[in-house]
XYZ file of C-alpha atoms in Angstrom:
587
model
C 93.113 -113.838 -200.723
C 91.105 -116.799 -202.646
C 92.233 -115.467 -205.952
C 95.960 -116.147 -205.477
C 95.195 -119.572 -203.619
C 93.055 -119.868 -207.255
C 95.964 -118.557 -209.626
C 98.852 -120.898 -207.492
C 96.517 -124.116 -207.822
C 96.512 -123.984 -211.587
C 100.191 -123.065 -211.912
C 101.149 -126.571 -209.546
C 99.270 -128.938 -211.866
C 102.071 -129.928 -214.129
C 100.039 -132.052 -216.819
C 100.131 -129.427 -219.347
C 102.862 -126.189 -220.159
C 102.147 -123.732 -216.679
C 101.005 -120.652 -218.381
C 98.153 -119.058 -216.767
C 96.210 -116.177 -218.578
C 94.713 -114.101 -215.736
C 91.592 -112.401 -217.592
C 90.146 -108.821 -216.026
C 88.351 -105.648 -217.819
C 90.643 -102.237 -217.283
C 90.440 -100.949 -213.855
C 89.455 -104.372 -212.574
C 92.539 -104.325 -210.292
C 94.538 -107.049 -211.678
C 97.421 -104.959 -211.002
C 97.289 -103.906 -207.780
C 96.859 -107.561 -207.288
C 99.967 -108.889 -208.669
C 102.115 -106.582 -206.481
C 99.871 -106.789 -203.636
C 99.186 -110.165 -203.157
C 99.964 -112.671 -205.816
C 103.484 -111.992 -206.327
C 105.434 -112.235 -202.738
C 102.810 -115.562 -202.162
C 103.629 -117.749 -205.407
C 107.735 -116.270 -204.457
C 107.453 -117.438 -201.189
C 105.277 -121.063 -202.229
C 107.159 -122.131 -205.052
C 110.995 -120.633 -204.115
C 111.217 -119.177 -207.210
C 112.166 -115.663 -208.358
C 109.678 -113.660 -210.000
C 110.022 -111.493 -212.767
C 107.096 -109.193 -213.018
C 106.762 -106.415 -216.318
C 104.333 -104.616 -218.624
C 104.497 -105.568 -221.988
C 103.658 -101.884 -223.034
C 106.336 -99.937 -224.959
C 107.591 -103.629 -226.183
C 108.435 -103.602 -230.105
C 110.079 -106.783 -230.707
C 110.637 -110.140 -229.581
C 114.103 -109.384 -229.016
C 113.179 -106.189 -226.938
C 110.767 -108.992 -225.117
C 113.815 -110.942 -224.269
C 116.315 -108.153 -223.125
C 113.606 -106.795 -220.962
C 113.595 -110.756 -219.116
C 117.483 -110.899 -219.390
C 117.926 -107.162 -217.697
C 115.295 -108.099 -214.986
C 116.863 -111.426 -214.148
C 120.711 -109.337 -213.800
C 121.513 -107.231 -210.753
C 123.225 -103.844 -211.847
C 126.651 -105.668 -210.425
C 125.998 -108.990 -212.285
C 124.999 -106.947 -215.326
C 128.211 -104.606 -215.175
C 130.898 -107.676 -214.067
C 129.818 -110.288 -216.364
C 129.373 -107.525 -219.076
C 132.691 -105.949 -218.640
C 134.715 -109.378 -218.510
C 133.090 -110.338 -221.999
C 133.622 -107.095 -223.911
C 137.545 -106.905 -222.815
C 137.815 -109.672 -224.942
C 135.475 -108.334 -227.303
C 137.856 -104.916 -227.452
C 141.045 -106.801 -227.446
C 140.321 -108.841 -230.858
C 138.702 -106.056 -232.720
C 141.432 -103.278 -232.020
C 144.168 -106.191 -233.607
C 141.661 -107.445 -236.307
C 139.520 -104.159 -237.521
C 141.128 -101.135 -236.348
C 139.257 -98.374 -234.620
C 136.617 -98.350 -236.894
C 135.313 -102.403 -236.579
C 135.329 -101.962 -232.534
C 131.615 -101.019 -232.698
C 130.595 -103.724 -234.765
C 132.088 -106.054 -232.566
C 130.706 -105.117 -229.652
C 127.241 -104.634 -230.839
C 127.747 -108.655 -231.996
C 129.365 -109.122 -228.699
C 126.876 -107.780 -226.733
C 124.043 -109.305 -228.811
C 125.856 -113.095 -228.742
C 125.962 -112.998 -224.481
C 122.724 -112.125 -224.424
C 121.488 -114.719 -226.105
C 123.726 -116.995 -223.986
C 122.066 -115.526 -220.891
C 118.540 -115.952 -222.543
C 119.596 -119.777 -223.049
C 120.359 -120.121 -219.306
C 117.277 -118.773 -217.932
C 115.487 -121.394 -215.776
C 113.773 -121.808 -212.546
C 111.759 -118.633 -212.187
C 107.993 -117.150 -212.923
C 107.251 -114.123 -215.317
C 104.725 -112.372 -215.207
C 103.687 -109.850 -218.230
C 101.068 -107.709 -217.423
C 98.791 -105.535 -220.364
C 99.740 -107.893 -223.657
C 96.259 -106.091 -224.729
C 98.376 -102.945 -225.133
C 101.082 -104.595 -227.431
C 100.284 -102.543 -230.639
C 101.218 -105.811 -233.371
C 99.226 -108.721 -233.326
C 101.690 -110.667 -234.833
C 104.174 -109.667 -231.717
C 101.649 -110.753 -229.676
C 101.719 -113.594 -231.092
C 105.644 -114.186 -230.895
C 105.244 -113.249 -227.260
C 102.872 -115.997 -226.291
C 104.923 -118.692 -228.331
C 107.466 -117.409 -226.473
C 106.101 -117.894 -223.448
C 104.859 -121.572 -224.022
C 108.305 -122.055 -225.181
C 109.978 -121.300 -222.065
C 107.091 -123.181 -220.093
C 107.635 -126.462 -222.084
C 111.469 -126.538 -222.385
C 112.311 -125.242 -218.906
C 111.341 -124.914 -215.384
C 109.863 -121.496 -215.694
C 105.913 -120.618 -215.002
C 104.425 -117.998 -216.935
C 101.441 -115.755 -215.916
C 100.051 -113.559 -218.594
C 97.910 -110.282 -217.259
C 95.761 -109.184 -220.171
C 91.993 -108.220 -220.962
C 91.157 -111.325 -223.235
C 88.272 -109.217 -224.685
C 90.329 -106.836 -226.269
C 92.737 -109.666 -228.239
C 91.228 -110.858 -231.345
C 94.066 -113.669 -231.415
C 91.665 -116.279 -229.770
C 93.235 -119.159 -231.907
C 96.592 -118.694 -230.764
C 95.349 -117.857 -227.142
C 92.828 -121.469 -227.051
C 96.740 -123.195 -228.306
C 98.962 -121.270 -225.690
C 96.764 -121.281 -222.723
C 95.309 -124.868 -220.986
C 94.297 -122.817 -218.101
C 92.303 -119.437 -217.728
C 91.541 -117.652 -214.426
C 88.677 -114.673 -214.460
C 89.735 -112.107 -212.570
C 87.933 -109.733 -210.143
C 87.195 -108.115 -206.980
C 84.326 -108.222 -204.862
C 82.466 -105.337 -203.931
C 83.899 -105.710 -200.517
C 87.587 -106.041 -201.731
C 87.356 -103.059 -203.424
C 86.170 -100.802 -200.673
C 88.828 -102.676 -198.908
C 91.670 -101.782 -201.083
C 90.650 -98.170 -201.695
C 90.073 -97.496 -198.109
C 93.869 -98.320 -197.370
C 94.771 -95.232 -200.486
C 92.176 -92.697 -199.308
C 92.452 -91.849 -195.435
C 89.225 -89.641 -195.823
C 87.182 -92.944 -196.137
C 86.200 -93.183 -192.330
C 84.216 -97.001 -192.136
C 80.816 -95.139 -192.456
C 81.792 -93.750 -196.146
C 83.283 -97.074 -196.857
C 79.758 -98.273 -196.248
C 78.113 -95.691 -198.035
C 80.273 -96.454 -200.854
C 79.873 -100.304 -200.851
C 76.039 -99.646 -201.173
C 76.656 -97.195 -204.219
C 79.312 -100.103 -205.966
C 77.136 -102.931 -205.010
C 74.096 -100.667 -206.752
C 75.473 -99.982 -209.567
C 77.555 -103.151 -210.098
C 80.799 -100.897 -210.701
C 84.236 -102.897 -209.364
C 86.316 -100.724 -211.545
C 88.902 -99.182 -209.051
C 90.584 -96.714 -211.612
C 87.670 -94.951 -212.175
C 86.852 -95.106 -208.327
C 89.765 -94.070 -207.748
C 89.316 -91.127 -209.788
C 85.849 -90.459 -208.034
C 86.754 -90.613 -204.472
C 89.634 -87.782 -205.528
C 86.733 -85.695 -206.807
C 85.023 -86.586 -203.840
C 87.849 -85.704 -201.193
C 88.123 -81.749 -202.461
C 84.367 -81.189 -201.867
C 84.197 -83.487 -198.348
C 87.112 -80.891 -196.867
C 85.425 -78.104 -197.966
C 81.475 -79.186 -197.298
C 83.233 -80.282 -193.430
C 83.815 -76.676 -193.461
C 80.093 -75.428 -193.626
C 78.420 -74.954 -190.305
C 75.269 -76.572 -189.145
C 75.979 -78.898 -192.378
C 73.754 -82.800 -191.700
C 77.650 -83.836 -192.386
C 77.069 -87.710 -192.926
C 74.039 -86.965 -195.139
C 75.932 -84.592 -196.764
C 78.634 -86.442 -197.345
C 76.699 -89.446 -198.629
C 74.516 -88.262 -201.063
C 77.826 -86.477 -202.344
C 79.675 -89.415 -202.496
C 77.160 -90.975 -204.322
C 75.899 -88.734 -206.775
C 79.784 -88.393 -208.152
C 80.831 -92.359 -208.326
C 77.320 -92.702 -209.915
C 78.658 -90.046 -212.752
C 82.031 -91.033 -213.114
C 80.969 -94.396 -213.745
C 78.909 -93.841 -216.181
C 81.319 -91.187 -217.463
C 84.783 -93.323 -217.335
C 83.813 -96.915 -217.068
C 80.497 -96.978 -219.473
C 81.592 -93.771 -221.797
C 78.765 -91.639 -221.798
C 79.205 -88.318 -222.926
C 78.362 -85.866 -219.962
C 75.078 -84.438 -222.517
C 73.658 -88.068 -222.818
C 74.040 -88.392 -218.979
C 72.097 -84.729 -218.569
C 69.505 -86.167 -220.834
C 68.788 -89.597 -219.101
C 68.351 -88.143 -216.397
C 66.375 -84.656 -216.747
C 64.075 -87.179 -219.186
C 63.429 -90.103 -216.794
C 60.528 -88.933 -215.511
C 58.855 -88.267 -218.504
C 59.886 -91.275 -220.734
C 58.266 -93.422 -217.374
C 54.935 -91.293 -217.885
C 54.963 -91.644 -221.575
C 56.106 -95.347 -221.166
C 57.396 -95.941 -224.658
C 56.948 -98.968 -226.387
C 60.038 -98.345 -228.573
C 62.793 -100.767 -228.065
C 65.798 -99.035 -228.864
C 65.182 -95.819 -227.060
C 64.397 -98.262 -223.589
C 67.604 -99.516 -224.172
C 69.736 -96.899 -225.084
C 68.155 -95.339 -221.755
C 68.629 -98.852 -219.582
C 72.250 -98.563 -218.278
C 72.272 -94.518 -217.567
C 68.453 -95.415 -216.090
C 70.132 -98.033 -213.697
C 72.859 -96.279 -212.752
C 71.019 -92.960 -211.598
C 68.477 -94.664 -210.199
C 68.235 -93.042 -206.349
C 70.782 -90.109 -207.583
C 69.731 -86.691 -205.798
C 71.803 -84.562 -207.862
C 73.107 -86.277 -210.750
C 71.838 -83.793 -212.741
C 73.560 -80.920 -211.263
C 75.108 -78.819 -213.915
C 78.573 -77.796 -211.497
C 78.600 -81.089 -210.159
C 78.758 -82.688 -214.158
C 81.346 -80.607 -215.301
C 83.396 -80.651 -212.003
C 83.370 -84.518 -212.168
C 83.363 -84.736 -216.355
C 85.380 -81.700 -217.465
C 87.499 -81.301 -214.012
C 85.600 -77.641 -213.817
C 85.370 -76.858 -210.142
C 83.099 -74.175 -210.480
C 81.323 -73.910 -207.045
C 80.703 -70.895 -205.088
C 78.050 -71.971 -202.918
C 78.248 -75.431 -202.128
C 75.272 -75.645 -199.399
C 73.485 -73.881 -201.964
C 74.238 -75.253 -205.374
C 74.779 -78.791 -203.975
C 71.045 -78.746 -202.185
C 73.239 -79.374 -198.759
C 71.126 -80.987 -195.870
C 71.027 -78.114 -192.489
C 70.724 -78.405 -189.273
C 67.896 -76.340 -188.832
C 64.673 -76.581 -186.775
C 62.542 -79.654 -185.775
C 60.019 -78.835 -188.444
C 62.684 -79.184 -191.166
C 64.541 -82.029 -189.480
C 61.689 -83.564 -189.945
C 61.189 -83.207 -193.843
C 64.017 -85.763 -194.378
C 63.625 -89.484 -193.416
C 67.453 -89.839 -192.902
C 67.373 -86.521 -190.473
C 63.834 -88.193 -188.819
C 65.805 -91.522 -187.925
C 68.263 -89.123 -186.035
C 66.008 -88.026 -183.870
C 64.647 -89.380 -179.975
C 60.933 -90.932 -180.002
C 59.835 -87.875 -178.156
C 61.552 -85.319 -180.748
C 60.214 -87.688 -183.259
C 56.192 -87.449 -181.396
C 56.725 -83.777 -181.416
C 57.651 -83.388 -184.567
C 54.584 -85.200 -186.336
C 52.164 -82.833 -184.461
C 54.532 -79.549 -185.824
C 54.206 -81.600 -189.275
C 50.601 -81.706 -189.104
C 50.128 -77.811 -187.501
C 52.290 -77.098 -191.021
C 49.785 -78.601 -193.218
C 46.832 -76.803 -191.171
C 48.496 -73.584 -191.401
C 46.212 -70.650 -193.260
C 48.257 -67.722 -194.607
C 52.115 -66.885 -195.436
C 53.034 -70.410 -196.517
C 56.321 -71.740 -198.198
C 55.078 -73.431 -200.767
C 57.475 -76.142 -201.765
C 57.962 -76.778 -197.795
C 53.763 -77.047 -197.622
C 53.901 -79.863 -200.699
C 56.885 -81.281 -198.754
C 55.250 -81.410 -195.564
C 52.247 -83.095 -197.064
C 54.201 -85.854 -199.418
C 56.488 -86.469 -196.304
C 53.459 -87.236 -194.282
C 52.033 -89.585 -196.735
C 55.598 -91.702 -197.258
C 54.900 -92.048 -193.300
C 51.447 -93.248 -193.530
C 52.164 -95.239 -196.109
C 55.129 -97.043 -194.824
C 53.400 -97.341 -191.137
C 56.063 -95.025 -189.332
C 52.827 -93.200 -188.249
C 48.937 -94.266 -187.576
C 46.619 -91.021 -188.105
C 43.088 -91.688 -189.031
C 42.134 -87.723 -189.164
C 45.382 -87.265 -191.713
C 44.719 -89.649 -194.399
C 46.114 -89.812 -197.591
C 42.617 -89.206 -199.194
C 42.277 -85.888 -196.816
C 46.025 -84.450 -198.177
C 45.668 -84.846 -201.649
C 42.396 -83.087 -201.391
C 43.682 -80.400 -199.573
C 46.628 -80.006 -202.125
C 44.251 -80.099 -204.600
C 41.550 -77.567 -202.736
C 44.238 -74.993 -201.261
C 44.029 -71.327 -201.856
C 47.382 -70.266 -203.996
C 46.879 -66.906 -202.254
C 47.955 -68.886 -198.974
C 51.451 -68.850 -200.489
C 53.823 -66.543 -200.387
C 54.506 -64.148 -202.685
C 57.102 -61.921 -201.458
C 59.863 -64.167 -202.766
C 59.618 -63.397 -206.618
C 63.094 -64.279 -207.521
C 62.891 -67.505 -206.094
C 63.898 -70.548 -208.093
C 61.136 -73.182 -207.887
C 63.571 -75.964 -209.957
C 66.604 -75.131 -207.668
C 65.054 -75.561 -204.526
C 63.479 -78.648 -205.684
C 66.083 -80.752 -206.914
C 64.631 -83.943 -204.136
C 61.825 -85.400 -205.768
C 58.484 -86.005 -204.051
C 58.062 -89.578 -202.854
C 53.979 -89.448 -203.870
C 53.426 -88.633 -207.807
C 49.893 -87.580 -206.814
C 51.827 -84.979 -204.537
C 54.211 -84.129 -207.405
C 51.377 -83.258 -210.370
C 49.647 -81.412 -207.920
C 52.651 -79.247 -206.740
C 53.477 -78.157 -210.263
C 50.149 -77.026 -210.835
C 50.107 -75.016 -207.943
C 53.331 -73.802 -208.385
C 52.221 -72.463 -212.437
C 49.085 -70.601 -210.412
C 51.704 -69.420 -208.106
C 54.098 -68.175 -210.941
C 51.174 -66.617 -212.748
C 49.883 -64.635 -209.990
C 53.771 -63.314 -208.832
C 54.085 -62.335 -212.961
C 50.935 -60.436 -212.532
C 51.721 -58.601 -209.205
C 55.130 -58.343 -210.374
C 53.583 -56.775 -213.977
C 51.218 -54.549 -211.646
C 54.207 -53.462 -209.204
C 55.933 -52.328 -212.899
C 52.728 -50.511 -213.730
C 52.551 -48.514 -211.119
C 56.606 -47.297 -211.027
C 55.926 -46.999 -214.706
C 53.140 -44.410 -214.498
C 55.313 -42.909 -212.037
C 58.707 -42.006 -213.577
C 60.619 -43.153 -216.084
C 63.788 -42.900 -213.976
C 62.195 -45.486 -211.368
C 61.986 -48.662 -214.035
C 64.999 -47.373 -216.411
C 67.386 -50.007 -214.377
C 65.414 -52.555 -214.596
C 64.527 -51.793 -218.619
C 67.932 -51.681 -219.265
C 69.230 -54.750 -217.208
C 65.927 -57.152 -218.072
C 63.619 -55.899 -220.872
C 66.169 -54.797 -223.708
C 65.114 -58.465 -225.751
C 62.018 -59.272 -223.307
C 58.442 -58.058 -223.833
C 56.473 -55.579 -221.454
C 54.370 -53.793 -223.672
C 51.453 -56.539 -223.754
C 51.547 -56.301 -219.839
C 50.777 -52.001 -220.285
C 47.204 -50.906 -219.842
C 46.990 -47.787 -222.854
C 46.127 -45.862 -220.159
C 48.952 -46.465 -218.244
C 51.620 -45.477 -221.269
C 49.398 -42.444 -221.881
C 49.381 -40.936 -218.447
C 53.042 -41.629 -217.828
C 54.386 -39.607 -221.150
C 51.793 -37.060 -220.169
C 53.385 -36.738 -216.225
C 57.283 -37.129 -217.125
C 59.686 -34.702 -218.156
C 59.998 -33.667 -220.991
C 64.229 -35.389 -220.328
C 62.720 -38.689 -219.456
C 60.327 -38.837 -222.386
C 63.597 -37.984 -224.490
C 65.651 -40.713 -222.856
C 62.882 -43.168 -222.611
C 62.882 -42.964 -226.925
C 66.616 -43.263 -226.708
C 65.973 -46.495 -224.851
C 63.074 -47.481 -227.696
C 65.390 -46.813 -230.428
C 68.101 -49.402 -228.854
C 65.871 -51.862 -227.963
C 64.378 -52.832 -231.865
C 67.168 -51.558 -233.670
C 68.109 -55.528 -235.387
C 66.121 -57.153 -237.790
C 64.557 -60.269 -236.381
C 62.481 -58.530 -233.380
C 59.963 -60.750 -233.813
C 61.724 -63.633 -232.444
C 62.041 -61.495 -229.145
C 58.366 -59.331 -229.236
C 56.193 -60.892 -231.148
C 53.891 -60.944 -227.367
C 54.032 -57.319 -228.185
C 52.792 -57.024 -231.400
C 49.236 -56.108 -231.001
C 50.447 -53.955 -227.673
C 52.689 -51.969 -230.075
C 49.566 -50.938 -232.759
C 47.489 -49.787 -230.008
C 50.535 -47.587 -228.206
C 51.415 -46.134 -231.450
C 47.945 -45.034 -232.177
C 47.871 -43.300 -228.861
C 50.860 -41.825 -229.233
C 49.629 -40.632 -232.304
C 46.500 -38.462 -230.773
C 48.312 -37.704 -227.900
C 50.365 -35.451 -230.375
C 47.710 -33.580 -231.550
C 46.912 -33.202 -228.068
C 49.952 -31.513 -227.103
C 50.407 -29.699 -230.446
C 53.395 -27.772 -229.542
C 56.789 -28.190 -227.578
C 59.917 -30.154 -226.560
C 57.838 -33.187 -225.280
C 56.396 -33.252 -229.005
C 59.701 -33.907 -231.048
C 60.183 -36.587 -228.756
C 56.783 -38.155 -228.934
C 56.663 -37.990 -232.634
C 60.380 -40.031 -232.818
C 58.758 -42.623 -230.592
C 55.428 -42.584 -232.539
C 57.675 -43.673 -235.762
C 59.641 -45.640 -233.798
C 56.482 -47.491 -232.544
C 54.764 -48.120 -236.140
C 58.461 -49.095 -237.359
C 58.640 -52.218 -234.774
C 55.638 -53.483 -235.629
C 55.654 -53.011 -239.508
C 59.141 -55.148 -239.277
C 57.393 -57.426 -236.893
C 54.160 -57.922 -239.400
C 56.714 -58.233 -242.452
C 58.631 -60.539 -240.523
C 55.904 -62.912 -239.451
C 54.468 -63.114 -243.158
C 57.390 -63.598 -244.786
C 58.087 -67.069 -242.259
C 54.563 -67.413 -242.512
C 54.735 -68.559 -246.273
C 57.966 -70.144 -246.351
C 56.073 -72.670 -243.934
C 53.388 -72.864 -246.334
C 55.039 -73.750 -249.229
């Protein structure tokens, strides 16, 4: 490895003291290095022993110097030459002190022959890894004097593992040091070393992962480290899934969580900052701000994310972050690639590479039958399709002259949202579209479509309500309960249909459908929750009120008159409410 043939060649000139600072940030792998590499080769060049130690935990020069002395002893040496010397020791104090000088002696004893030892050191190489983490500067310091001490008055060669940037002793490091060697990996080392820890990195992750590193310029193998063991729980259990695009999978996996824990571990950005670089990248590049400190306090998270397909995943953030694993549904909630039909295979450009060239031909004609179709459309897929055409065009995987990109974004712009479908109410639009468009011009118009879309499911949705509404109490009072206790309806009532309803229930769901009113604006600040209702409210109420003198008499009356002052309640609060904020704004 070139950086020990680089470390040996400055410890064999002899013109100046050989003490060698080898400089590398934390994680860079300086010590994996040392016992790796560095250590058995400048043993086995210069024929010297090497004593190799961190400096952590050291509170003292003279803790320093046992910890060379008890290194350079074998347990036998240690115990023989020990036990010889304190005989002696033992002998003189039991005749000179008594019992109670023995310890005393013995303590000098032991403290004289180790100093004697310390003289007699020669002929070796020490090398003291993290000084950065010695906690006194002025030890520090004493170590490095130390340390050109022993380099000047003997035949010992010192290497000193530290990250210079976190010393502020430069004065003392400029005197101690005449050579300094910047240490690092290469991308490729890297992948090298960690593929020999993690057996799970077959050569076509180690790839994927030297294009993330390389990237992102991240060579800090702790934090890898700590990544690819992340990565490793969620590879055995994504291998699990059937019909899973595995090596897709896998990658964009891979990718999304050394992306986050680098930015997490090596760059320390809190896991809220990295959820708002990234849901805000998009719209910071549309509003293009001119305003130098929020571009840069965006520019590393903005480089590092750049590509990402789910860095913003909420499970995958805290899994990777917080060490949550909070997954149920991994194809799901991690946006999984499937093995599915042609027509799908062929929405991905990593799935469409895959393919034969006469799966490939028949898939551009399915592509273009999609875009054509007339009724019962997936929306997102449709958008897809379309953007996923244009990338081809674009990039001259295809050659259509009927297709353009002109003729698409009309027809995005020109097709019928009643072409969608609707059945699908509880669909997630956001979820399912956590891969971004290629085309922008795709993108706008998608979201347009897809607020049409949402407004027209809302109003069938309202109208479906409407209808069960009229119908029976007992047919809605689930979904009141579950989903309208703190969310307006009311505005989305015709009169008419409130009025006919309390007219056809019983006179028991009239009685539990108040019971239900009561609940639901019982707490003072309704407005914050109905204020869409507010108007609604003043014409129900008014209704109510006629409808009593309707009825005039019966069971269905007590109950009609509780939710008439029930009614006029809501909305005085709401009014009151409203005013009162209403001049505290003005003022």
């Amino acid at each position: 490895m070139k950086q020990a043939d680089q470390i040996i060649e400055l410890l064999q000139d002899t013109s100046f003291p050989q003490v060698v600072l080898l400089d590398g940030a934390w994680g860079s792998g300086k010590t994996h290095f040392i016992k790796h590499y560095l250590r058995a080769k400048i043993e086995e060049l210069f024929g010297q022993k090497v004593y190799f130690f961190s400096l952590y935990g050291i509170s003292s020069i003279d803790d320093f110097r046992d910890k060379i002395i008890s290194l350079s002893l074998t347990d036998k040496e240690e115990a023989s030459v020990f036990a010889k010397y304190f005989s002696k020791a033992i002998d003189g104090a039991a005749q000179n002190l008594g019992e109670r000088g023995i310890g005393a002696v013995l303590s000098g004893a032991a403290g004289a022959y180790k100093y004697k030892l310390y003289g007699e050191l020669d002929d070796c190489i020490l090398i003291l890894d993290d000084l950065e983490r010695v906690a006194d500067e002025k030890l520090i310091k004493n170590i490095l004097g130390e340390s050109l001490s022993l380099a000047e008055s003997k035949n010992i060669k010192v290497v000193v593992v530290a990250n210079e940037d976190k010393l502020n002793c430069k004065n003392d490091i400029e005197k101690v040091f005449a050579d300094k060697y910047k240490f690092s990996f290469t991308h490729e080392e890297v992948v090298s070393i960690l593929k020999v820890e993690y057996e799970n990195l077959d050569d076509q992750l180690a790839n994927e992962l030297l294009l993330n590193i390389t990237a992102i310029n991240s060579k800090n193998i702790r934090v890898l480290k700590r990544a690819l063991s992340k990565f490793t729980r969620i590879q055995r259990e994504v291998s699990e899934i059937k019909n899973v695009v595995l090596d897709q999978a896998l990658s964009r996996i891979l990718s999304d969580i050394v992306r986050i824990c680098c930015a997490k571990f090596e760059h320390s950005f809190s896991k809220e900052k990295i959820i708002d670089a990234i849901d805000s990248r998009i719209i910071r590049q549309i509003k293009k701000s001119n305003d130098e400190a929020e571009i840069e306090g965006y520019k590393k998270l903005d480089a590092i994310f750049e590509g990402a397909i789910n860095g913003s995943n909420q499970k995958l953030l805290s899994y990777c972050c917080d060490g949550l694993y909070e997954f149920s549904n991994l194809e799901v909630e991690l946006n999984l690639p499937m093995r599915q039909t042609l027509l799908d295979a062929m929405q991905s450009i990593w799935v469409q590479n895959q393919l034969s060239e006469s799966d490939f031909k028949h898939g551009v004609q399915l592509l273009e039958e999609y875009i054509f179709s007339k009724n019962d459309i997936d929306i997102y897929k449709w958008f897809s399709t379309c953007d996923i055409y244009i990338y081809m065009q674009t990039n001259k995987v295809i050659e259509s002259t009927t297709y353009t990109k002109a003729t698409l974004l009309r027809l995005c712009d020109d097709i019928d949202v009643n072409q969608f479908k609707i059945t699908a109410v509880e669909d997630d639009f956001d979820q399912r579209r956590r891969i971004s468009f290629y085309n922008e011009e795709v993108d706008k118009r998608f979201n347009l479509k897809k607020a049409e879309l949402e407004t027209l499911k809302a109003s069938n949705k309202n109208s479906e309500f409407s209808q069960k509404f009229q119908a029976s109490w007992a047919s809605v009072k689930n979904e009141a309960h579950q989903n309208l206790m703190h969310t307006p309806f009311f505005q989305n009532l015709n009169v008419n249909i409130v009025k006919a309803a309390l007219q056809t229930w019983s006179n028991e769901e009239v009685f539990q459908f108040v019971r239900f009113i009561n609940e639901r604006y019982r707490f003072s600040n309704i407005d914050d929750y109905f204020q869409p209702e507010l108007e609604a409210l003043k014409t129900i109420s008014s209704m109510v009120g006629s409808l009593l003198k309707e009825i005039g008499f019966g069971l269905k009356v007590a109950s009609l008159s509780e939710l008439h002052e029930k009614l006029l309640e809501a909305h005085s609060k709401m009014e009151l409410n409203i005013s009162k904020k209403e001049q505290i704004a003005g003022q």
